[in-house]
PDB file of C-alpha atoms in Angstrom:
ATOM      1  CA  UNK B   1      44.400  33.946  19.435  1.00 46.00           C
ATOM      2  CA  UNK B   2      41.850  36.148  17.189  1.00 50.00           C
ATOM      3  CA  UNK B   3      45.128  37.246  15.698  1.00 49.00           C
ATOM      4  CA  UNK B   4      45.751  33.688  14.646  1.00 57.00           C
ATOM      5  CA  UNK B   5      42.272  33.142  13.839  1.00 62.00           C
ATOM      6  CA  UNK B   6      42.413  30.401  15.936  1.00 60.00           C
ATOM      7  CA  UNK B   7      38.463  30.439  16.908  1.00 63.00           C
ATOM      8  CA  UNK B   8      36.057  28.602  14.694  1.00 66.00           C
ATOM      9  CA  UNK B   9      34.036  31.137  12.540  1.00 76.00           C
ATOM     10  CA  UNK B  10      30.521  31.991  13.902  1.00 81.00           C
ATOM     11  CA  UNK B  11      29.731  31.840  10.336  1.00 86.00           C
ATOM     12  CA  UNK B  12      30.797  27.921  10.009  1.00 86.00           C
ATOM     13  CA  UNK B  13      28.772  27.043  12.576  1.00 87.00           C
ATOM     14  CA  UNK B  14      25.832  28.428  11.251  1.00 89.00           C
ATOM     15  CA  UNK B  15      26.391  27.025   8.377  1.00 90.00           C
ATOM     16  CA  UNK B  16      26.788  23.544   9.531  1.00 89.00           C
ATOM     17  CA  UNK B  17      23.873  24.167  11.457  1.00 90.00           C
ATOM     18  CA  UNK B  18      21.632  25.575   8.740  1.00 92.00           C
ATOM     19  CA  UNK B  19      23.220  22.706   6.742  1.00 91.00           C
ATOM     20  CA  UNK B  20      21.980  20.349   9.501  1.00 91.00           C
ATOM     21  CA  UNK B  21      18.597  21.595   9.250  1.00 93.00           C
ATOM     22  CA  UNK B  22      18.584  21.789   5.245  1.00 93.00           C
ATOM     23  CA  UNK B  23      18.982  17.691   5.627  1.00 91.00           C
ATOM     24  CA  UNK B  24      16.666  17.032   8.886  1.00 91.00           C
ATOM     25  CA  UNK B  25      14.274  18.754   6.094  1.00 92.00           C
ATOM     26  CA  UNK B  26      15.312  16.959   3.224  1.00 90.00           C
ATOM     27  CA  UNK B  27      14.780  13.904   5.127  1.00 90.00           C
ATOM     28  CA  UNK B  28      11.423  14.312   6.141  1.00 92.00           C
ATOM     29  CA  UNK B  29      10.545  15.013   2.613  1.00 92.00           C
ATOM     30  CA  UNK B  30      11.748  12.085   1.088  1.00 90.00           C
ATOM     31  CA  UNK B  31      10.089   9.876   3.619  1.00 92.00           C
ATOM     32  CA  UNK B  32       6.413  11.811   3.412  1.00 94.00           C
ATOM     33  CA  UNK B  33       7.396  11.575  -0.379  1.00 93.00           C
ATOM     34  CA  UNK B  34       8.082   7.675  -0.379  1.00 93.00           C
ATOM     35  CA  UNK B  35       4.447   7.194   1.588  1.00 94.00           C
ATOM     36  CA  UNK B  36       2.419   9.314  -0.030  1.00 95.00           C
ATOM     37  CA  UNK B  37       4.346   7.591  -3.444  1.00 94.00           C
ATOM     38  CA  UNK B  38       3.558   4.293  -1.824  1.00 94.00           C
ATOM     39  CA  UNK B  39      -0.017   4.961  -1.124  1.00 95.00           C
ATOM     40  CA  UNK B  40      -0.473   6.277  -4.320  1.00 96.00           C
ATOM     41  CA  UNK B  41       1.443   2.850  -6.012  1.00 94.00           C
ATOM     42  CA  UNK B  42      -0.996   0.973  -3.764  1.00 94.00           C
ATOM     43  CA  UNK B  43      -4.291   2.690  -4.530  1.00 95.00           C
ATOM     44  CA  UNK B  44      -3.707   2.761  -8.197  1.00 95.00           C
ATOM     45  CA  UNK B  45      -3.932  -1.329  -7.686  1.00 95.00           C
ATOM     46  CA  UNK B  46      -6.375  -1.465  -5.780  1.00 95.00           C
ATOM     47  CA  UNK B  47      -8.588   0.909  -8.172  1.00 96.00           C
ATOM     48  CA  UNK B  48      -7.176  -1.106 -10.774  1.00 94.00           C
ATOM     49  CA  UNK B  49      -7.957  -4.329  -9.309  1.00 95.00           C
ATOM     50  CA  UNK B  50     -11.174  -3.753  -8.432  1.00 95.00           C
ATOM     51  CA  UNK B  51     -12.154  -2.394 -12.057  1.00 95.00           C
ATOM     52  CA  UNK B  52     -10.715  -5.105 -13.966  1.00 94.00           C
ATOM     53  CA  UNK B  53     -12.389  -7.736 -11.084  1.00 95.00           C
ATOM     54  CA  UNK B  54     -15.569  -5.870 -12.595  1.00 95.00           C
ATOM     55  CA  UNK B  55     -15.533  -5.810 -15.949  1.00 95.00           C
ATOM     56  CA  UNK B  56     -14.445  -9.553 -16.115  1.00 94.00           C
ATOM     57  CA  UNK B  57     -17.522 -10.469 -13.798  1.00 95.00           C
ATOM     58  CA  UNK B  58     -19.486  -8.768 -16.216  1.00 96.00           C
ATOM     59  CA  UNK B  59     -17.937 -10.331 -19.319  1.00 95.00           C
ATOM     60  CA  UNK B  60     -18.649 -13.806 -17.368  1.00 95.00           C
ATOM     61  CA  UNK B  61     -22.076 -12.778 -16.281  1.00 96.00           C
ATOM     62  CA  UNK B  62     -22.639 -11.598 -20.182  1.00 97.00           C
ATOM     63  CA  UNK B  63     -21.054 -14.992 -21.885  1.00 95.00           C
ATOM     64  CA  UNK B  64     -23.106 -16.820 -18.883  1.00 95.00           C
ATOM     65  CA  UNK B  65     -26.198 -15.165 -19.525  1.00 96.00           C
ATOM     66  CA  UNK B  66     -25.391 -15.589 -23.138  1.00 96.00           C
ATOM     67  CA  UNK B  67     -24.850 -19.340 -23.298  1.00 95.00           C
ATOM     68  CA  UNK B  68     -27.889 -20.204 -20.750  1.00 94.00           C
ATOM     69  CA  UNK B  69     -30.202 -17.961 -23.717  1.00 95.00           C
ATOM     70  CA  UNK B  70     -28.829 -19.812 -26.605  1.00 95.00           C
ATOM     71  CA  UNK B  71     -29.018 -23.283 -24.301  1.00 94.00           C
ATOM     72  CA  UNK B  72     -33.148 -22.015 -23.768  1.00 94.00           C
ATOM     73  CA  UNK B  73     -33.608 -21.855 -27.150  1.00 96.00           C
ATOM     74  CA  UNK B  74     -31.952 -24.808 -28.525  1.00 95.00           C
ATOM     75  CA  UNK B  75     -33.846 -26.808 -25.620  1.00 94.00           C
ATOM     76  CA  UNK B  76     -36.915 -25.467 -26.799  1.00 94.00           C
ATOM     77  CA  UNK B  77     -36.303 -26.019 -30.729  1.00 95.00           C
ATOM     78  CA  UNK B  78     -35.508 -29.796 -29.681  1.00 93.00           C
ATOM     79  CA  UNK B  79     -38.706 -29.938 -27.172  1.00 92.00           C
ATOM     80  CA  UNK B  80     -40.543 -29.059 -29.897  1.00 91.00           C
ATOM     81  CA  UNK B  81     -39.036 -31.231 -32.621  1.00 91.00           C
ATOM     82  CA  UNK B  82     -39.643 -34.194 -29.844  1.00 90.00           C
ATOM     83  CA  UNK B  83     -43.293 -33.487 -28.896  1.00 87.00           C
ATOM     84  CA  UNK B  84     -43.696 -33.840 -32.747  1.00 85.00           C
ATOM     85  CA  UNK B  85     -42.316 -37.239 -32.741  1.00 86.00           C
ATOM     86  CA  UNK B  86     -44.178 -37.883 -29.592  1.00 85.00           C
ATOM     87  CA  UNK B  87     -47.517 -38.359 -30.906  1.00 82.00           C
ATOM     88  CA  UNK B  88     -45.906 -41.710 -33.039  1.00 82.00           C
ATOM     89  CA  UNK B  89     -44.093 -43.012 -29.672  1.00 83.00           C
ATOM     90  CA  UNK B  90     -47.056 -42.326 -27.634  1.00 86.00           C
ATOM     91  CA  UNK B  91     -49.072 -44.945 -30.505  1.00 87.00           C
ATOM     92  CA  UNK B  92     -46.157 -47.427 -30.323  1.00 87.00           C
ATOM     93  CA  UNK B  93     -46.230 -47.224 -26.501  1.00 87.00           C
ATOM     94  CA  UNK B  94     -50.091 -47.165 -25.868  1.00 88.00           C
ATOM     95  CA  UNK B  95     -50.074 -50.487 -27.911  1.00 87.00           C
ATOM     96  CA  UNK B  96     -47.707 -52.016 -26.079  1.00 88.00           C
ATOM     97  CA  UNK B  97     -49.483 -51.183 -23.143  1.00 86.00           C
ATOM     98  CA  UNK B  98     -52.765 -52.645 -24.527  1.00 86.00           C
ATOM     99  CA  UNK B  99     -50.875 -56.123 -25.589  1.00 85.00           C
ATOM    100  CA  UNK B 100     -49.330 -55.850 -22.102  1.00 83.00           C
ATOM    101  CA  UNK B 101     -52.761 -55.923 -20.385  1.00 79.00           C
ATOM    102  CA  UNK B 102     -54.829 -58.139 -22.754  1.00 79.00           C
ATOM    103  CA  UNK B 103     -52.189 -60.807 -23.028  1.00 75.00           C
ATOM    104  CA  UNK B 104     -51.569 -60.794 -19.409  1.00 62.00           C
ATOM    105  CA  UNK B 105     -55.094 -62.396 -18.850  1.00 50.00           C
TER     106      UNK B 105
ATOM    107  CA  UNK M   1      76.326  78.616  34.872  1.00 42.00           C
ATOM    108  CA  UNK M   2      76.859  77.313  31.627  1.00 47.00           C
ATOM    109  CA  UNK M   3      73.888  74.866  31.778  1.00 47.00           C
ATOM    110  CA  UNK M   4      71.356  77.268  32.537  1.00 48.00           C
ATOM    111  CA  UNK M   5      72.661  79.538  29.815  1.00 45.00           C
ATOM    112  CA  UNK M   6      72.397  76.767  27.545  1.00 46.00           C
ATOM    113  CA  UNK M   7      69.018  76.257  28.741  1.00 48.00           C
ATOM    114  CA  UNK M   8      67.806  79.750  28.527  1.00 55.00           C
ATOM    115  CA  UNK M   9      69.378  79.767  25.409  1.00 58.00           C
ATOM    116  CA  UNK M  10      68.195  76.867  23.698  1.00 67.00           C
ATOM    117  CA  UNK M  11      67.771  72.885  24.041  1.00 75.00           C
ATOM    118  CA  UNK M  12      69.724  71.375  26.784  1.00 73.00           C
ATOM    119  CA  UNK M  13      69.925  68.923  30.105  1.00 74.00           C
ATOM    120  CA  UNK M  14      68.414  70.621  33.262  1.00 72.00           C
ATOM    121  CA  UNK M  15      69.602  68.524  36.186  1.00 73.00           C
ATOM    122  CA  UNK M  16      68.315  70.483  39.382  1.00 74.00           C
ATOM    123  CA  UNK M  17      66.665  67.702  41.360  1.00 70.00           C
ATOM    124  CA  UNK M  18      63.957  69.893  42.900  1.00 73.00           C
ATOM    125  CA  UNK M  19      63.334  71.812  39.683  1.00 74.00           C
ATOM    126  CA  UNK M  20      62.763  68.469  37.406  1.00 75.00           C
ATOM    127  CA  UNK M  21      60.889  66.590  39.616  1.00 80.00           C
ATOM    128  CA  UNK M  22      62.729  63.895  38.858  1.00 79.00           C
ATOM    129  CA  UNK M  23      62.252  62.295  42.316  1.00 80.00           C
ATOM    130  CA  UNK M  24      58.471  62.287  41.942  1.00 84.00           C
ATOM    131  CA  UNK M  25      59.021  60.626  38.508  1.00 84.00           C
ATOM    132  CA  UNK M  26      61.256  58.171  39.994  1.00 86.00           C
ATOM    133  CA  UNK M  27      58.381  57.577  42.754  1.00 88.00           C
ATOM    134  CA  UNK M  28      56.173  57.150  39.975  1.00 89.00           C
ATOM    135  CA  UNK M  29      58.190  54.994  38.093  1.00 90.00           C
ATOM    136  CA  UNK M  30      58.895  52.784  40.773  1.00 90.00           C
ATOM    137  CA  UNK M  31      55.291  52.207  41.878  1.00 89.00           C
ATOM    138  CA  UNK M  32      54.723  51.562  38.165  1.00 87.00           C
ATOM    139  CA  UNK M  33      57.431  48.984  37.978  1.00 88.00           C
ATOM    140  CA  UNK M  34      56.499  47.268  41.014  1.00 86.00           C
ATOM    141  CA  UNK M  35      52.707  47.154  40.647  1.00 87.00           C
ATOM    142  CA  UNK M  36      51.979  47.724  37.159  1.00 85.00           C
ATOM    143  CA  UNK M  37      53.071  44.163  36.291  1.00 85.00           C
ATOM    144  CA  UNK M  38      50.353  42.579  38.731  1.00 86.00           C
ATOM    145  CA  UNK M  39      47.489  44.939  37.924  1.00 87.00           C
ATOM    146  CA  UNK M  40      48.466  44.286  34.426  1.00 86.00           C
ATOM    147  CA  UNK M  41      48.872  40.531  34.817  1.00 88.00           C
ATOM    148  CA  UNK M  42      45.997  39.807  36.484  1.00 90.00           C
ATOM    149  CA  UNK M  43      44.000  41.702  33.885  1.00 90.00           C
ATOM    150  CA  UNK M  44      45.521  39.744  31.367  1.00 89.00           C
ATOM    151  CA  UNK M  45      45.054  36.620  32.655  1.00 91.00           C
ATOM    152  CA  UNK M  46      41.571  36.867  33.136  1.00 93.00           C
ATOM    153  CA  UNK M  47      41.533  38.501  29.708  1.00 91.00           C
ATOM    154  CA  UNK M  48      43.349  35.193  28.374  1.00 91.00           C
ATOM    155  CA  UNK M  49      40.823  33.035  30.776  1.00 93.00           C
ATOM    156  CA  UNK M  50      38.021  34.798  28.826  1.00 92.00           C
ATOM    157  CA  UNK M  51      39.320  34.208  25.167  1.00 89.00           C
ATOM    158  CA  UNK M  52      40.283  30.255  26.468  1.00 91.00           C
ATOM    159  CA  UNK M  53      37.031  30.320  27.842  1.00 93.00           C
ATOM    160  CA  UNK M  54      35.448  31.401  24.149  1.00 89.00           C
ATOM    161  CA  UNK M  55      37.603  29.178  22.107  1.00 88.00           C
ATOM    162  CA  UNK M  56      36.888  26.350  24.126  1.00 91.00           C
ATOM    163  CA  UNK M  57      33.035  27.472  23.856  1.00 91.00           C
ATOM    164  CA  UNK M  58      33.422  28.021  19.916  1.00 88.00           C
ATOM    165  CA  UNK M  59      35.284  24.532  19.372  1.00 90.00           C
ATOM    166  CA  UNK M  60      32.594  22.899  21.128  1.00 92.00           C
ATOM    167  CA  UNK M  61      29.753  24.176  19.428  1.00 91.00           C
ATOM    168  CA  UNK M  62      31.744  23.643  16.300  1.00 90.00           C
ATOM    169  CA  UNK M  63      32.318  20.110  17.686  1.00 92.00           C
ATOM    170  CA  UNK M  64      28.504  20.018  18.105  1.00 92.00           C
ATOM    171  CA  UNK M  65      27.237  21.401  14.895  1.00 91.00           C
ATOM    172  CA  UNK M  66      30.010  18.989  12.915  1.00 92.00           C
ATOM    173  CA  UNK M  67      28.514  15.715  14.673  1.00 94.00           C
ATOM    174  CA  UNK M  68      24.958  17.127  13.932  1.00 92.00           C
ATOM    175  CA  UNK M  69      25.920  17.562  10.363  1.00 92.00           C
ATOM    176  CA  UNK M  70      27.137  14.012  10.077  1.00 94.00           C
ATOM    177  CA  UNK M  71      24.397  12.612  12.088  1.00 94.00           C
ATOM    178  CA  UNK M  72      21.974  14.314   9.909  1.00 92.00           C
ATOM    179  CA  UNK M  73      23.758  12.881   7.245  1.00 92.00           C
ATOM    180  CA  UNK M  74      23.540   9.643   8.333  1.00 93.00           C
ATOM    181  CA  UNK M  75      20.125   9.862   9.072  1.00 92.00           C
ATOM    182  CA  UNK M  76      19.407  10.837   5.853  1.00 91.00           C
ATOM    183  CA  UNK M  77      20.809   8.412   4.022  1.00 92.00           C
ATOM    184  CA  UNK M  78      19.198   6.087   5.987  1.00 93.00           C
ATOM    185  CA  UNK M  79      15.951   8.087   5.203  1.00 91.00           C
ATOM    186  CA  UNK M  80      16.981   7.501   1.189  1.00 92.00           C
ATOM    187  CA  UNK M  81      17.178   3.761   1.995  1.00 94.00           C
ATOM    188  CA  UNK M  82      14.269   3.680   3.666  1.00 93.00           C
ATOM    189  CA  UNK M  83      12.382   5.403   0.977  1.00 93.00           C
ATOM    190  CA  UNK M  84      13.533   2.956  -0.993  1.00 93.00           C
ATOM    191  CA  UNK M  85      12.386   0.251   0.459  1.00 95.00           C
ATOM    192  CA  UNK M  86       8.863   2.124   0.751  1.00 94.00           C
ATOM    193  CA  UNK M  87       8.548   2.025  -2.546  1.00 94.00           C
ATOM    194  CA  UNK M  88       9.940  -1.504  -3.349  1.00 95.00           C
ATOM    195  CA  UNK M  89       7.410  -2.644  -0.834  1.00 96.00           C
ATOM    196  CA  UNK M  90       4.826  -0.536  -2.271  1.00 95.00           C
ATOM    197  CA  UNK M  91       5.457  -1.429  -5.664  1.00 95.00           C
ATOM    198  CA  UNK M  92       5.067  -5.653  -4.030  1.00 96.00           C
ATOM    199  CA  UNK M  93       1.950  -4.679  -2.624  1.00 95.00           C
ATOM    200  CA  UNK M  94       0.483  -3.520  -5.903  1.00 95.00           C
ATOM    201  CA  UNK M  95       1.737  -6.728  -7.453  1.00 95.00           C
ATOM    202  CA  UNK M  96       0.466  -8.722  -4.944  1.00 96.00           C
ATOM    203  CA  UNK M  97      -3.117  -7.282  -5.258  1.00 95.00           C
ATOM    204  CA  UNK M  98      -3.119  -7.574  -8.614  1.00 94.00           C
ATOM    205  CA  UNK M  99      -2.075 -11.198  -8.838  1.00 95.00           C
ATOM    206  CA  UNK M 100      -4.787 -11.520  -5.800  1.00 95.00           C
ATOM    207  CA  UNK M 101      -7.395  -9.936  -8.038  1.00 95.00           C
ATOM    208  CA  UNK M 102      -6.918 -11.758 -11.153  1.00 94.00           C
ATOM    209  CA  UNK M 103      -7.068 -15.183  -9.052  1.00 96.00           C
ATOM    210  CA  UNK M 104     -10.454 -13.943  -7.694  1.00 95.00           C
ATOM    211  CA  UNK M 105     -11.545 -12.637 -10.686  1.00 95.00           C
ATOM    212  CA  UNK M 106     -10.821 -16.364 -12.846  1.00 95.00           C
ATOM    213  CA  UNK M 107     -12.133 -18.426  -9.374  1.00 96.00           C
ATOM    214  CA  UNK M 108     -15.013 -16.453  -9.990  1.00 96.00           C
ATOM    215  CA  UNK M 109     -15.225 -16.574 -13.660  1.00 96.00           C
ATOM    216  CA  UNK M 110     -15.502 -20.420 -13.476  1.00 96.00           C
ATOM    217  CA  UNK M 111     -17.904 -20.294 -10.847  1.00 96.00           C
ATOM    218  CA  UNK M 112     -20.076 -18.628 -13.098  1.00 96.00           C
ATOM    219  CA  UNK M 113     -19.579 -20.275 -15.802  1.00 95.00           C
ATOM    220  CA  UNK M 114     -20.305 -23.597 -13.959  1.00 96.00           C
ATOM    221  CA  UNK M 115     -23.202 -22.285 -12.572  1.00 96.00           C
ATOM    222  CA  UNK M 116     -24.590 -21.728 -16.090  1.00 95.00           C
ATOM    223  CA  UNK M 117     -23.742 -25.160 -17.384  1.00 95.00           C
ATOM    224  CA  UNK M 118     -25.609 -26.146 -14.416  1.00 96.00           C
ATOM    225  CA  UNK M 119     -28.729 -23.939 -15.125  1.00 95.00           C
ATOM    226  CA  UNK M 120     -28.267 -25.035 -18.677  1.00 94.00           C
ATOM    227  CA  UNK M 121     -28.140 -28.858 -17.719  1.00 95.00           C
ATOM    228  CA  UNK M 122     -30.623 -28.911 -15.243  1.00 95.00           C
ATOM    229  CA  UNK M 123     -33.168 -26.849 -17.658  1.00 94.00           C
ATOM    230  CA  UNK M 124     -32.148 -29.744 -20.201  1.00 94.00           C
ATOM    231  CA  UNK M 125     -33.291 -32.676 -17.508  1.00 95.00           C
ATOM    232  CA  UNK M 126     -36.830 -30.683 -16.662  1.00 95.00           C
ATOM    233  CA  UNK M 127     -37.513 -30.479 -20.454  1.00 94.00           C
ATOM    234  CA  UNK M 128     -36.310 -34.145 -20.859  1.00 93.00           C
ATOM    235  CA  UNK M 129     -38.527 -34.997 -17.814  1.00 95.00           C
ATOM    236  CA  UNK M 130     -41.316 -32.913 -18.787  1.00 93.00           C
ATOM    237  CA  UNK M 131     -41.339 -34.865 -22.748  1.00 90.00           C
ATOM    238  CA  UNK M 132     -41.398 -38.352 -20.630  1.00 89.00           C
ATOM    239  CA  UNK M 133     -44.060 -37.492 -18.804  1.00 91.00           C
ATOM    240  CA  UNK M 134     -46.252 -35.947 -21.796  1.00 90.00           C
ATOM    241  CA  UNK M 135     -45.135 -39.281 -23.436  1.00 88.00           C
ATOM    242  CA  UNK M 136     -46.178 -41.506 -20.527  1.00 88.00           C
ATOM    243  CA  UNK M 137     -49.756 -39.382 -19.893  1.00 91.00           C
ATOM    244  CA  UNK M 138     -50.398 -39.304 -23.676  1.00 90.00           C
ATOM    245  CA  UNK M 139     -49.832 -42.759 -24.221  1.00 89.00           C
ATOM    246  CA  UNK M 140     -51.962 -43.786 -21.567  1.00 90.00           C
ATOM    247  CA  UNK M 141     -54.849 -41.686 -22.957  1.00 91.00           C
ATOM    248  CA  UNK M 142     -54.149 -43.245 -25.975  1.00 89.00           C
ATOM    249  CA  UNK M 143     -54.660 -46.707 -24.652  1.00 88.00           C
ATOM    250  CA  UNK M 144     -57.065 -46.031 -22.241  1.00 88.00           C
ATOM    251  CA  UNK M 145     -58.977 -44.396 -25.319  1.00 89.00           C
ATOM    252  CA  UNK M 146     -58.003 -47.712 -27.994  1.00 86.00           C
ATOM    253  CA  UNK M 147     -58.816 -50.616 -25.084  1.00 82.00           C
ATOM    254  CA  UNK M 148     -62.546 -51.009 -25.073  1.00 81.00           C
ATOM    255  CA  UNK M 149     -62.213 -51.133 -28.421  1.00 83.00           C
ATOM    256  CA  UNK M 150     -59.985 -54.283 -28.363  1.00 80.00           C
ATOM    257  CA  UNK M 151     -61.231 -56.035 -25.657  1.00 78.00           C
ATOM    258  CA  UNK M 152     -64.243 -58.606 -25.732  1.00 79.00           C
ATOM    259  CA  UNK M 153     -66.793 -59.792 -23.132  1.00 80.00           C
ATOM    260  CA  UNK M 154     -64.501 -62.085 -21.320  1.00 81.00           C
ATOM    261  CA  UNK M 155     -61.396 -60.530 -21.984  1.00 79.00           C
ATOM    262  CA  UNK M 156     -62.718 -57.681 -19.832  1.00 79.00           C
ATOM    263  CA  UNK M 157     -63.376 -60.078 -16.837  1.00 81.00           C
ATOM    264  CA  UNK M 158     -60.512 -62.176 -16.520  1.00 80.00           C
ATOM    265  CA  UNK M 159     -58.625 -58.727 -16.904  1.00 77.00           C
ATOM    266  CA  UNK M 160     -60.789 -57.595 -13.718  1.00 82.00           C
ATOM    267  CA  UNK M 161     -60.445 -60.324 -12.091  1.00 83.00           C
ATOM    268  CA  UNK M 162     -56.606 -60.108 -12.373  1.00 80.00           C
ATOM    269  CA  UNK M 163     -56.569 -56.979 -11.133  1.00 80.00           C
ATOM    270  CA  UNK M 164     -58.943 -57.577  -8.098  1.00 85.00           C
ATOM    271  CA  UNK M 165     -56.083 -60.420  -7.818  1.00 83.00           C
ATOM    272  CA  UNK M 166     -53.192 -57.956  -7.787  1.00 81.00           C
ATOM    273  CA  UNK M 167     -55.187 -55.765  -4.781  1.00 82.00           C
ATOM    274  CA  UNK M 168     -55.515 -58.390  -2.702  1.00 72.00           C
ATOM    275  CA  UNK M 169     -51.535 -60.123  -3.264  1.00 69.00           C
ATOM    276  CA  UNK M 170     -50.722 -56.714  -2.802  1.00 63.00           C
TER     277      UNK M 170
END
């Protein structure tokens, strides 16, 4: 039977074995290397996410901020271009107020 | 005669029984051929048992280590589809958050920017309110300040009057 060589080689075995082992390896690479890929995929867009939420809450509270300043000032330019008109109003108004009373006798 | 001198003289047959021994050898020869073959058949048997034994042993941890092989093979090319699908999943996520922030983000972005129109309007209606009642308050001064002028003796009474009126209807 050795003569023949009929016996599997020791050396196969091992091989298959070590080949086995090479894989089992392998395998547990790729899948630590797919999660830590995956967390990395998913952080990035969270980090990313959260940054651009930022800056365009900013940008809003800028243009808000912005808009409400130039609406202050434009309410106060036309407050003060109406309390200059007032003072003619408030004549037109009092008389009326004064015929109002002296003709209701 | 002759035999022996061709013996002591050279290369020849000797066939004296005792001298030869050839009765021990044949003892000898005999036991050989009738127990040699069992001593030597058993120990080859159990020789041949051993080798079967080893074979048998080899093939199966051959056997073993091929299955393991393909089983590790399988497994990891289930690990490479898993992976795969790690990272497809992954990659969704992202996508997903993304599209989630960028909703929040414009939700927000209105929500602010209403607000401010809101701020802006309602800023607009105290300075409107605020003018009216400057308006009202100096236009009563105004003809609280013009009606003595304009009013005569009786004028002043019946106006009085009417007004004492107006508290009591009331």
């Amino acid at each position: 039977l050795w003569a023949l060589n009929l016996k599997p080689k020791d050396k196969d075995i091992k091989n298959k074995l070590s080949e086995v082992k090479k894989l089992e390896a392998d395998l547990l690479t790729q899948l630590q290397s797919a999660r830590s890929e995956a967390q990395r995929i998913v952080g990035e867009a969270e980090n990313e996410s959260d940054k651009l939420y930022k800056e365009a809450l900013e940008l809003a509270n800028n243009e808000a901020n912005a808009s409400k300043e130039k609406a202050r000032l434009e309410i106060e330019s036309q407050t003060s271009t109406a309390r200059d008109q007032l003072s003619k109003q408030a004549d037109d108004l009092s008389e009326l107020i004064v015929n109002r009373l002296i003709l209701e006798k | 005669m002759n035999l022996t001198l061709l013996a002591t003289e050279g290369y020849g047959l000797n066939f004296d029984l005792f001298e030869t021994n050839i009765l021990n050898w044949a003892v000898v020869v005999f036991g050989l051929y009738k127990f040699l073959p069992g001593f030597l058949g058993k120990m080859l048997q159990k020789r041949r048992e051993g080798i079967l034994l080893e074979l048998k042993d080899a093939e199966d941890r051959l056997l073993k280590a091929t299955k393991a092989l393909k089983k590790a093979k399988t497994d990891l090319s289930l690990a490479e589809e898993k992976a795969s699908q790690i990272k497809s999943d992954a990659l969704k996520r992202s996508e997903s958050i993304r599209m989630e922030s960028e909703k929040k983000a414009i939700e927000e972005m209105a929500r602010i920017k209403q607000s401010a129109i809101s701020d802006e309007s309602s800023e607009a209606s105290r300075a409107i309110s605020q003018l009216r009642k400057e308006a009202v308050e100096l236009a009563i001064k105004k003809a609280l300040d013009s009606l003595p002028n304009r009013l005569d003796k009786t004028t002043q009474e019946n106006l009085v009057t009417q007004s004492i009126n107006n508290i009591e209807v009331n």
